[in-house]
CSV table of C-alpha atoms and ligand atoms in Angstrom, one decimal:
chain,number,residue,atom,x,y,z
L,1,MET,CA,26.9,91.5,53.8
L,2,THR,CA,29.5,94.2,54.2
L,3,ARG,CA,32.9,93.1,55.0
L,4,ARG,CA,34.2,94.9,58.0
L,5,ALA,CA,37.5,95.1,59.7
L,6,LEU,CA,38.3,94.4,63.4
L,7,LEU,CA,41.6,95.4,65.0
L,8,VAL,CA,42.5,93.7,68.3
L,9,ALA,CA,45.3,95.7,70.0
L,10,LEU,CA,46.7,94.1,73.2
L,11,ALA,CA,49.9,93.8,75.1
L,12,HIS,CA,51.2,90.2,75.1
L,13,PRO,CA,50.9,86.9,73.2
L,14,ASP,CA,47.9,85.0,74.7
L,15,ASP,CA,46.0,88.2,75.6
L,16,GLU,CA,44.2,87.9,72.3
L,17,THR,CA,43.1,84.3,72.9
L,18,PHE,CA,41.7,84.6,76.4
L,19,GLY,CA,39.8,87.8,75.9
L,20,THR,CA,38.9,87.8,72.2
L,21,GLY,CA,39.7,84.4,70.7
L,22,GLY,CA,36.1,83.4,70.2
L,23,LEU,CA,35.1,86.9,68.9
L,24,MET,CA,38.0,86.8,66.3
L,25,ALA,CA,37.1,83.3,65.1
L,26,ARG,CA,33.5,84.3,64.8
L,27,ALA,CA,34.4,87.5,62.9
L,28,VAL,CA,36.6,85.5,60.5
L,29,ASP,CA,33.9,82.9,59.9
L,30,GLU,CA,31.4,85.7,59.2
L,31,GLY,CA,33.7,87.0,56.5
L,32,HIS,CA,35.3,90.0,58.3
L,33,ARG,CA,38.9,91.0,58.2
L,34,VAL,CA,40.7,90.6,61.5
L,35,VAL,CA,44.1,92.0,62.5
L,36,ILE,CA,46.0,91.5,65.7
L,37,ALA,CA,48.4,94.2,66.9
L,38,CYS,CA,50.5,92.9,69.9
L,39,ALA,CA,52.6,95.6,71.6
L,40,THR,CA,55.3,93.1,73.0
L,41,ARG,CA,56.5,89.6,72.6
L,42,GLY,CA,55.9,88.6,76.2
L,43,GLU,CA,59.7,88.5,76.8
L,44,ALA,CA,59.3,88.9,80.6
L,45,GLY,CA,56.9,86.1,81.4
L,46,GLU,CA,57.5,82.8,83.2
L,47,ILE,CA,58.4,79.8,81.1
L,48,ALA,CA,55.9,77.0,81.8
L,49,ASP,CA,58.2,74.3,80.3
L,50,PRO,CA,62.0,75.0,80.3
L,51,ALA,CA,62.4,72.7,77.4
L,52,LEU,CA,60.6,75.2,75.1
L,53,ALA,CA,62.5,78.4,75.6
L,54,THR,CA,65.1,80.3,77.6
L,55,PRO,CA,64.8,83.9,78.7
L,56,GLU,CA,67.0,84.8,75.7
L,57,THR,CA,64.7,83.0,73.1
L,58,LEU,CA,61.4,83.6,74.8
L,59,GLY,CA,60.3,86.6,72.7
L,60,ARG,CA,60.9,84.8,69.5
L,61,VAL,CA,59.2,81.6,70.7
L,62,ARG,CA,56.2,83.6,71.9
L,63,GLU,CA,56.0,85.4,68.5
L,64,ASP,CA,55.7,82.0,66.9
L,65,GLU,CA,53.2,80.9,69.4
L,66,LEU,CA,51.0,83.9,68.8
L,67,ARG,CA,51.1,83.4,65.0
L,68,GLY,CA,50.2,79.7,65.6
L,69,ALA,CA,47.3,80.6,67.9
L,70,ALA,CA,46.1,83.3,65.5
L,71,ALA,CA,46.2,80.8,62.6
L,72,VAL,CA,44.0,78.4,64.6
L,73,LEU,CA,41.5,81.3,65.0
L,74,GLY,CA,41.7,82.1,61.3
L,75,VAL,CA,43.7,85.3,61.7
L,76,ARG,CA,46.7,85.7,59.3
L,77,ASP,CA,47.6,89.3,59.9
L,78,VAL,CA,49.6,89.6,63.1
L,79,ARG,CA,51.7,92.7,63.8
L,80,PHE,CA,54.2,93.2,66.6
L,81,LEU,CA,54.7,96.8,67.7
L,82,GLY,CA,58.2,95.9,69.0
L,83,PHE,CA,58.1,97.1,72.6
L,84,ARG,CA,59.4,94.9,75.4
L,85,ASP,CA,57.2,93.1,78.0
L,86,SER,CA,57.3,95.3,81.2
L,87,GLY,CA,56.7,92.3,83.5
L,88,MET,CA,54.3,92.1,86.4
L,89,ALA,CA,54.0,95.1,88.7
L,90,GLY,CA,56.9,95.4,91.1
L,91,THR,CA,59.4,93.2,89.2
L,92,ALA,CA,62.8,94.3,88.0
L,93,GLU,CA,61.6,94.0,84.4
L,94,ASN,CA,59.6,97.2,85.0
L,95,GLY,CA,62.8,99.2,84.7
L,96,HIS,CA,64.0,97.9,81.4
L,97,PRO,CA,64.6,100.8,79.0
L,98,ASP,CA,62.7,99.1,76.1
L,99,ALA,CA,59.7,98.1,78.3
L,100,LEU,CA,56.4,99.3,76.9
L,101,ILE,CA,55.6,101.2,80.1
L,102,ASN,CA,58.9,103.2,79.7
L,103,ALA,CA,58.3,104.1,76.0
L,104,PRO,CA,57.1,107.7,75.6
L,105,ALA,CA,53.3,107.6,75.4
L,106,GLU,CA,53.4,109.7,72.2
L,107,GLU,CA,55.7,107.1,70.5
L,108,VAL,CA,53.4,104.2,71.3
L,109,VAL,CA,50.3,106.2,70.3
L,110,ARG,CA,51.9,107.2,67.0
L,111,ARG,CA,52.8,103.6,66.3
L,112,LEU,CA,49.2,102.6,66.9
L,113,VAL,CA,47.9,105.5,64.8
L,114,ARG,CA,49.9,104.1,61.8
L,115,GLU,CA,48.4,100.7,62.3
L,116,ILE,CA,44.8,102.1,62.6
L,117,ARG,CA,45.3,104.2,59.4
L,118,ASP,CA,46.7,101.2,57.6
L,119,VAL,CA,44.1,98.6,58.7
L,120,ARG,CA,41.2,101.1,58.8
L,121,PRO,CA,39.2,99.1,61.2
L,122,ASP,CA,35.5,99.6,61.9
L,123,VAL,CA,35.9,98.3,65.4
L,124,VAL,CA,39.0,98.3,67.7
L,125,VAL,CA,39.2,96.2,70.8
L,126,THR,CA,41.7,96.6,73.7
L,127,PHE,CA,41.7,96.1,77.4
L,128,GLU,CA,39.6,98.0,79.9
L,129,PRO,CA,41.5,100.7,81.7
L,130,GLY,CA,42.3,98.6,84.7
L,131,GLY,CA,44.0,96.0,82.5
L,132,ILE,CA,41.7,93.1,83.9
L,133,TYR,CA,44.1,92.4,86.7
L,134,GLY,CA,46.4,95.4,86.8
L,135,HIS,CA,49.3,94.2,84.6
L,136,PRO,CA,51.2,97.5,83.8
L,137,ASP,CA,51.3,96.6,80.1
L,138,HIS,CA,47.6,96.0,80.0
L,139,ILE,CA,46.9,99.4,81.6
L,140,ALA,CA,49.4,101.1,79.3
L,141,ILE,CA,48.0,99.6,76.1
L,142,SER,CA,44.4,100.5,77.1
L,143,GLU,CA,45.4,104.1,77.5
L,144,ARG,CA,47.5,104.3,74.3
L,145,VAL,CA,45.0,102.6,72.1
L,146,THR,CA,42.2,104.8,73.4
L,147,ALA,CA,44.4,107.9,72.6
L,148,ALA,CA,45.3,106.4,69.2
L,149,VAL,CA,41.7,105.9,68.2
L,150,GLY,CA,41.1,109.6,68.7
L,151,ALA,CA,44.4,110.7,67.1
L,152,ALA,CA,44.0,108.5,64.0
L,153,ALA,CA,40.9,110.5,63.0
L,154,ASP,CA,42.6,113.8,63.5
L,155,PRO,CA,44.1,115.2,60.3
L,156,GLY,CA,46.4,117.4,62.4
L,157,ARG,CA,48.1,114.5,64.1
L,158,TRP,CA,51.0,113.0,62.2
L,159,PRO,CA,49.7,113.7,58.7
L,160,GLU,CA,52.8,112.0,57.3
L,161,ASP,CA,51.7,108.7,58.9
L,162,GLY,CA,48.7,107.9,56.8
L,163,ARG,CA,45.3,109.2,55.8
L,164,PRO,CA,43.0,110.0,58.8
L,165,HIS,CA,40.6,107.2,59.8
L,166,ALA,CA,37.6,107.3,62.2
L,167,VAL,CA,37.0,104.1,64.0
L,168,ARG,CA,33.3,103.5,64.5
L,169,ARG,CA,33.5,101.7,67.8
L,170,LEU,CA,36.1,101.1,70.4
L,171,TYR,CA,35.5,98.3,72.9
L,172,TYR,CA,37.3,97.3,76.0
L,173,VAL,CA,37.7,93.6,77.0
L,174,ALA,CA,36.3,93.3,80.5
L,175,ILE,CA,35.2,90.5,82.9
L,176,PRO,CA,32.0,91.1,84.8
L,177,ARG,CA,32.0,90.5,88.6
L,178,SER,CA,29.5,87.6,88.3
L,179,ALA,CA,31.8,85.7,86.1
L,180,LEU,CA,34.8,86.2,88.4
L,181,VAL,CA,32.7,85.1,91.4
L,182,GLU,CA,31.6,82.0,89.5
L,183,TRP,CA,35.1,81.1,88.4
L,184,ARG,CA,36.5,81.6,91.9
L,185,GLY,CA,33.8,79.3,93.3
L,186,LEU,CA,34.5,76.6,90.6
L,187,ALA,CA,38.3,76.9,91.3
L,188,GLN,CA,37.8,76.6,95.1
L,189,ALA,CA,35.6,73.5,94.6
L,190,GLN,CA,38.7,72.0,92.9
L,191,GLY,CA,41.0,73.2,95.7
L,192,VAL,CA,42.7,75.6,93.4
L,193,GLN,CA,43.6,79.2,94.3
L,194,TRP,CA,42.7,81.3,91.3
L,195,GLY,CA,42.2,85.0,90.5
L,196,PHE,CA,45.2,86.4,88.6
L,197,GLY,CA,47.0,86.7,92.0
L,198,ASP,CA,45.0,89.8,92.8
L,199,PRO,CA,42.9,89.6,96.0
L,200,GLY,CA,40.9,92.7,95.2
L,201,LEU,CA,40.0,91.5,91.7
L,202,ILE,CA,36.3,90.9,92.3
L,203,GLU,CA,35.7,94.1,94.1
L,204,LYS,CA,37.4,96.1,91.3
L,205,ALA,CA,35.6,94.2,88.5
L,206,PHE,CA,32.9,95.7,86.3
L,207,ALA,CA,29.4,95.4,87.5
L,208,ASP,CA,27.3,93.2,85.2
L,209,ASP,CA,25.1,96.2,84.3
L,210,ASP,CA,28.2,98.0,82.9
L,211,ILE,CA,28.9,95.3,80.3
L,212,ASP,CA,27.7,96.3,76.8
L,213,ALA,CA,28.2,93.1,74.9
L,214,SER,CA,28.2,89.6,76.4
L,215,VAL,CA,29.2,87.3,73.5
L,216,ASP,CA,28.4,83.6,73.5
L,217,VAL,CA,31.4,82.1,71.8
L,218,SER,CA,30.7,78.5,72.7
L,219,PRO,CA,30.4,77.5,69.0
L,220,TRP,CA,34.1,78.4,68.6
L,221,ILE,CA,35.3,77.0,71.9
L,222,GLN,CA,37.3,74.1,70.4
L,223,ARG,CA,39.3,76.6,68.3
L,224,LYS,CA,39.8,78.8,71.3
L,225,LYS,CA,41.1,75.9,73.3
L,226,ALA,CA,43.5,75.0,70.5
L,227,ALA,CA,44.7,78.6,70.4
L,228,VAL,CA,45.3,78.5,74.1
L,229,ALA,CA,47.3,75.3,73.6
L,230,ALA,CA,49.4,77.0,71.0
L,231,HIS,CA,50.8,79.3,73.7
L,232,ALA,CA,52.7,76.3,75.1
L,233,THR,CA,55.2,78.4,77.1
L,234,GLN,CA,52.3,80.0,79.0
L,235,LEU,CA,50.2,77.0,80.0
L,236,GLY,CA,49.4,77.4,83.6
L,237,THR,CA,46.7,77.0,86.2
L,238,VAL,CA,43.7,77.3,83.9
L,239,GLU,CA,44.8,74.5,81.7
L,240,LYS,CA,45.2,72.2,84.6
L,241,MET,CA,41.6,72.7,85.6
L,242,PRO,CA,38.9,70.2,84.7
L,243,GLU,CA,37.4,70.5,81.2
L,244,ALA,CA,34.0,71.7,82.6
L,245,PHE,CA,35.7,74.6,84.3
L,246,ARG,CA,37.5,75.6,81.1
L,247,ASP,CA,34.3,75.3,79.1
L,248,ARG,CA,32.7,77.8,81.4
L,249,LEU,CA,35.7,80.1,81.4
L,250,TYR,CA,36.0,80.2,77.6
L,251,ALA,CA,32.4,80.2,76.6
L,252,ARG,CA,31.7,83.9,76.9
L,253,GLU,CA,33.6,87.1,76.1
L,254,TRP,CA,32.6,90.5,77.5
L,255,PHE,CA,33.1,94.0,76.2
L,256,VAL,CA,32.4,97.5,77.4
L,257,LEU,CA,31.8,100.2,74.7
L,258,ALA,CA,34.3,103.0,75.1
L,259,ARG,CA,33.5,105.0,72.0
L,260,GLY,CA,30.7,104.9,69.4
L,261,ASP,CA,27.1,103.9,69.2
L,262,ARG,CA,25.7,101.4,71.7
L,263,ASP,CA,23.9,98.5,70.0
L,264,GLY,CA,24.5,95.7,72.3
L,265,GLU,CA,25.8,93.3,69.6
L,266,LEU,CA,29.5,93.5,68.9
L,267,LEU,CA,29.6,92.3,65.4
L,268,ALA,CA,26.2,93.3,64.1
L,269,GLY,CA,27.1,95.9,61.5
L,270,LEU,CA,30.6,95.7,62.7
X,301,ZN,ZN1,48.9,90.1,79.0
């Protein structure tokens, strides 16, 4: 078997576990190299348990949490790009000068090009362009990673930042409408409001036919749950739901092919 490399490039600590935790654990178990690039340290998020962090320590605590979650999944190479969490849309954090959304796009793309040329991944994964539920950082990282995958292969772009590298396939993490409908129904049966706080989420979701890879990650579900638990400052609604709900939520991961050959199987020939 050829050992391949997978680069997962997302915005905040915990993005990697929910969208790609099972995929990464599977890739590691199959002998592939997996690297996580996280644009921010989640500095602007809410703190689930005030005993664990303060707004001042949150970034450092979440860096440790991400390294812990990654270790559970078998991923040792975690890189922080050093931008600041921009916060949810419409919050004061959006205006912070160090926020990811306020960094010049070229600066973020260049940072990612350096990582791509260093890791030299066969497959790159980031968010779909809508950012799953519209978080400004999710939308930004999707755009910047997509641009960086193109630029990394171009010898004319930042030649001093590494040897050009062509990524074979770029995938977007996405959630199909049918899954969101199912989860909403399960949550309502438990009397819980759920849906990332976005009432238009289901209408905006990807149609099931637009999903290129639907990956059954149930064999890795215990590790995925342990990785979720490692993000202790972020434990929220989902973790309070019954186990059967979480098992449904975590059992599959979905991807849309943004660039490269369609083959329907994310890691086959990764
Ligand atoms: Zn996020």
